Coordinates of C-alpha atoms in Angstrom, one line a residue:
Chain A
D545 CA 17.5 0.0 -2.8
Q546 CA 14.6 -2.4 -2.2
Q547 CA 14.1 -3.1 1.4
V548 CA 11.2 -5.4 0.8
K549 CA 11.5 -7.9 -2.1
Q550 CA 8.9 -10.2 -3.8
N551 CA 10.9 -12.0 -6.3
S552 CA 8.1 -13.8 -8.0
P553 CA 6.0 -11.5 -10.2
S554 CA 3.3 -14.1 -10.6
L555 CA 2.1 -17.4 -9.3
S556 CA -0.5 -19.8 -10.7
V557 CA -2.3 -22.4 -8.6
Q558 CA -5.1 -24.8 -9.0
E559 CA -8.2 -24.2 -7.0
G560 CA -8.2 -26.1 -3.7
R561 CA -4.4 -26.4 -3.6
I562 CA -2.1 -24.3 -1.4
S563 CA -0.8 -20.9 -2.6
I564 CA 2.5 -19.8 -1.1
L565 CA 3.6 -16.2 -1.6
N566 CA 7.2 -15.2 -0.5
C567 CA 8.7 -12.0 0.7
D568 CA 12.3 -11.2 1.7
Y569 CA 13.5 -8.1 3.5
T570 CA 16.8 -6.5 4.3
N571 CA 16.2 -4.1 7.2
S572 CA 16.6 -5.9 10.5
M573 CA 14.9 -3.1 12.2
F574 CA 11.4 -4.0 10.7
D575 CA 9.2 -5.1 13.6
Y576 CA 5.9 -5.4 11.8
F577 CA 5.0 -7.2 8.5
L578 CA 1.7 -7.0 6.8
W579 CA 0.1 -8.4 3.6
Y580 CA -2.3 -6.7 1.4
K581 CA -4.5 -7.9 -1.5
K582 CA -5.3 -5.8 -4.4
Y583 CA -7.9 -6.2 -7.2
P584 CA -7.6 -4.4 -10.5
A585 CA -8.9 -0.8 -10.3
E586 CA -9.1 -0.9 -6.4
G587 CA -6.9 0.1 -3.5
P588 CA -5.0 -2.5 -1.5
T589 CA -6.9 -4.0 1.3
F590 CA -5.2 -5.3 4.5
L591 CA -5.2 -9.1 4.8
I592 CA -3.1 -10.2 7.7
S593 CA 0.0 -9.0 9.8
I594 CA 2.6 -10.4 12.1
S595 CA 4.7 -8.8 14.7
S596 CA 8.6 -9.7 14.8
I597 CA 8.1 -11.3 18.2
K598 CA 6.0 -14.1 16.6
D599 CA 6.8 -16.6 14.0
K600 CA 3.2 -17.4 12.8
N601 CA -0.2 -15.8 12.7
E602 CA -3.3 -17.4 11.3
D603 CA -6.6 -16.1 10.1
G604 CA -9.0 -18.5 8.6
R605 CA -7.5 -19.7 5.3
F606 CA -4.6 -17.2 5.7
T607 CA -1.4 -17.9 7.6
V608 CA 1.8 -15.8 7.6
F609 CA 5.1 -17.3 8.7
L610 CA 8.1 -15.2 9.6
N611 CA 11.6 -16.5 9.8
K612 CA 13.6 -13.6 11.3
S613 CA 17.1 -15.2 11.0
A614 CA 16.4 -15.7 7.2
K615 CA 14.6 -12.2 7.0
H616 CA 11.9 -14.1 5.2
L617 CA 8.1 -14.2 5.4
S618 CA 5.5 -16.1 3.5
L619 CA 1.8 -16.1 3.2
H620 CA 0.0 -19.5 2.8
I621 CA -3.5 -19.6 1.5
V622 CA -5.3 -22.9 2.0
P623 CA -7.5 -24.0 0.3
S624 CA -7.0 -21.5 -2.7
Q625 CA -10.2 -20.1 -4.3
P626 CA -10.7 -18.4 -7.7
G627 CA -11.7 -15.2 -5.7
D628 CA -8.1 -15.2 -4.2
S629 CA -6.8 -14.1 -7.7
A630 CA -5.3 -10.8 -7.1
V631 CA -2.0 -9.0 -6.6
Y632 CA -0.5 -9.7 -3.1
F633 CA 1.7 -7.0 -1.5
C634 CA 4.1 -7.7 1.3
A635 CA 4.8 -4.5 3.6
A636 CA 7.1 -3.9 6.5
S637 CA 7.6 -1.0 9.1
A638 CA 10.0 -0.1 11.8
G639 CA 10.4 2.6 14.4
G640 CA 7.1 2.6 16.3
S641 CA 3.8 4.1 15.3
Q642 CA 5.3 6.7 13.0
G643 CA 7.3 4.3 10.9
N644 CA 6.7 4.3 7.2
L645 CA 5.1 1.1 5.6
I646 CA 7.6 -0.1 2.9
F647 CA 6.0 -2.2 0.3
G648 CA 7.3 -5.0 -2.0
K649 CA 6.4 -4.9 -5.7
G650 CA 3.7 -7.4 -5.4
T651 CA 3.0 -10.9 -6.7
K652 CA 0.1 -11.6 -9.0
L653 CA -1.8 -14.9 -7.8
S654 CA -4.1 -16.7 -10.3
V655 CA -6.2 -19.4 -8.9
K656 CA -7.6 -21.6 -11.7
P657 CA -10.9 -23.4 -11.3
Chain B
D361 CA -20.5 3.6 2.7
T362 CA -17.0 4.1 1.2
A363 CA -14.5 4.4 3.9
V364 CA -11.7 6.2 2.0
S365 CA -12.8 7.9 -1.2
Q366 CA -10.8 9.7 -3.7
T367 CA -11.8 11.9 -6.6
P368 CA -11.3 11.9 -9.5
K369 CA -10.7 8.2 -10.3
Y370 CA -9.1 9.1 -13.7
L371 CA -7.4 12.3 -14.5
V372 CA -5.8 13.0 -18.0
T373 CA -4.1 16.2 -18.5
Q374 CA -1.5 18.2 -20.4
M375 CA 2.1 18.9 -19.3
G376 CA 2.5 22.1 -17.4
N377 CA -1.0 22.1 -15.9
D378 CA -1.9 22.2 -12.2
K379 CA -4.4 19.6 -10.8
S380 CA -5.6 18.5 -7.5
I381 CA -6.8 15.1 -6.1
K382 CA -9.2 15.0 -3.2
C383 CA -9.4 12.4 -0.5
E384 CA -11.9 11.9 2.3
Q385 CA -12.2 9.2 5.0
N386 CA -15.1 8.6 7.1
L387 CA -13.5 6.1 9.5
G388 CA -12.6 8.7 12.2
H389 CA -8.8 7.9 11.7
D390 CA -6.1 10.4 13.0
T391 CA -3.6 9.7 10.2
M392 CA -3.8 10.1 6.4
Y393 CA -1.4 9.4 3.7
W394 CA -0.6 9.7 -0.1
Y395 CA 1.1 6.9 -1.8
K396 CA 2.3 6.8 -5.5
Q397 CA 2.4 3.6 -7.5
D398 CA 4.6 4.2 -10.4
S399 CA 5.0 2.2 -13.7
K400 CA 7.3 -0.4 -11.9
K401 CA 4.4 -1.0 -9.6
F402 CA 6.2 0.0 -6.4
L403 CA 3.9 1.8 -3.8
K404 CA 5.9 4.5 -2.2
I405 CA 4.8 6.9 0.5
M406 CA 4.8 10.5 -0.4
F407 CA 3.3 12.3 2.7
S408 CA 1.7 11.4 6.0
Y409 CA -0.5 13.7 8.0
N410 CA -1.5 13.1 11.7
N411 CA -4.4 15.4 13.0
K412 CA -3.7 17.8 10.2
E413 CA 0.0 18.0 10.9
L414 CA 2.7 16.9 8.4
I415 CA 4.5 13.9 9.9
I416 CA 6.3 12.3 6.9
N417 CA 7.5 14.2 3.8
E418 CA 9.4 11.8 1.6
T419 CA 11.7 13.0 -1.2
V420 CA 8.9 14.4 -3.4
P421 CA 9.3 17.4 -5.7
N422 CA 7.9 20.6 -4.1
R423 CA 5.6 20.8 -7.0
F424 CA 3.5 18.4 -4.8
S425 CA 1.7 20.1 -2.0
P426 CA -0.7 18.2 0.4
K427 CA -3.4 20.2 2.2
S428 CA -5.4 18.9 5.2
P429 CA -8.3 21.2 6.0
D430 CA -9.4 18.7 8.7
K431 CA -8.8 15.4 10.1
A432 CA -11.1 13.7 7.6
H433 CA -9.5 15.2 4.4
L434 CA -6.2 15.2 2.7
N435 CA -5.9 16.6 -0.7
L436 CA -3.0 16.6 -3.0
H437 CA -2.3 19.5 -5.4
I438 CA 0.3 19.1 -8.2
N439 CA 1.7 22.1 -9.9
S440 CA 3.4 22.2 -13.3
L441 CA 2.7 18.6 -14.2
E442 CA 5.4 16.5 -15.8
L443 CA 5.2 13.3 -17.9
G444 CA 6.9 11.5 -15.0
D445 CA 4.2 12.3 -12.8
S446 CA 1.9 9.8 -14.5
A447 CA 1.1 7.1 -11.8
V448 CA -1.6 5.8 -9.7
Y449 CA -2.0 7.8 -6.5
F450 CA -3.6 6.2 -3.4
C451 CA -4.8 7.9 -0.4
A452 CA -5.0 6.0 2.8
S453 CA -5.8 6.4 6.5
S454 CA -5.0 4.6 9.7
P455 CA -6.1 4.9 13.4
R456 CA -2.4 5.9 14.3
G457 CA 0.8 6.0 12.4
S458 CA 1.6 3.1 10.0
G459 CA 4.3 1.7 12.2
G460 CA 3.4 -0.6 15.0
G461 CA 1.4 -2.9 12.8
S462 CA -1.5 -0.5 12.3
P463 CA -2.9 -1.4 8.9
L464 CA -3.8 1.3 6.3
F465 CA -7.1 1.6 4.7
F466 CA -6.6 2.6 1.1
G467 CA -8.8 4.6 -1.3
P468 CA -9.5 3.3 -4.8
G469 CA -6.7 5.2 -6.4
T470 CA -6.6 8.0 -9.0
R471 CA -4.8 7.2 -12.3
L472 CA -3.1 10.3 -13.4
T473 CA -1.9 10.5 -17.0
V474 CA 0.2 13.4 -18.2
L475 CA 0.4 13.9 -21.9

């Protein structure tokens, strides 16, 4: 039972354009959402997070939007750069500091020059 | 300086063998984890330790035994390896538990192949 779903396994975008990566979740108890970026043969690295009490969080070129009623979040990258090409994982947690991080399956982003 | 390091990076072994993967973090974090990324690419938590105490133990065969000699180390020992154990294993750490928005810092992963 996937509690965090990333339904697009891959996404291809032209350099300079916007990349939008989507994530859906089923557990209404999730109160934090995080995005991780992963290059081949490396571990995931933390990118940006959002609390369930917010609907938007921005950090430079990266913005995460949360729609709690739709149980949906998205990561926007503007402008996209070739170095952004990686696998992006959405993750969510519930239950305070000891809650597990539940990961989605990832979306592979390719940014073409 | 590598924040979370794992050794070895690649491990190829025969079914039935026993093997260990070592993990060390120099971030001063209190909590360490083992995650498994299987062939379907899902990252799933296996264990979580806080200050050397086991906090989370997901449904993992008891052939897998974590050992935390101190706060900076969390090793994973696997007995009687099976084909289905082939995966990439990631160690991670965080200042506190992974809930509450505390991000995890991952190691580079250990690709285990069981023949």
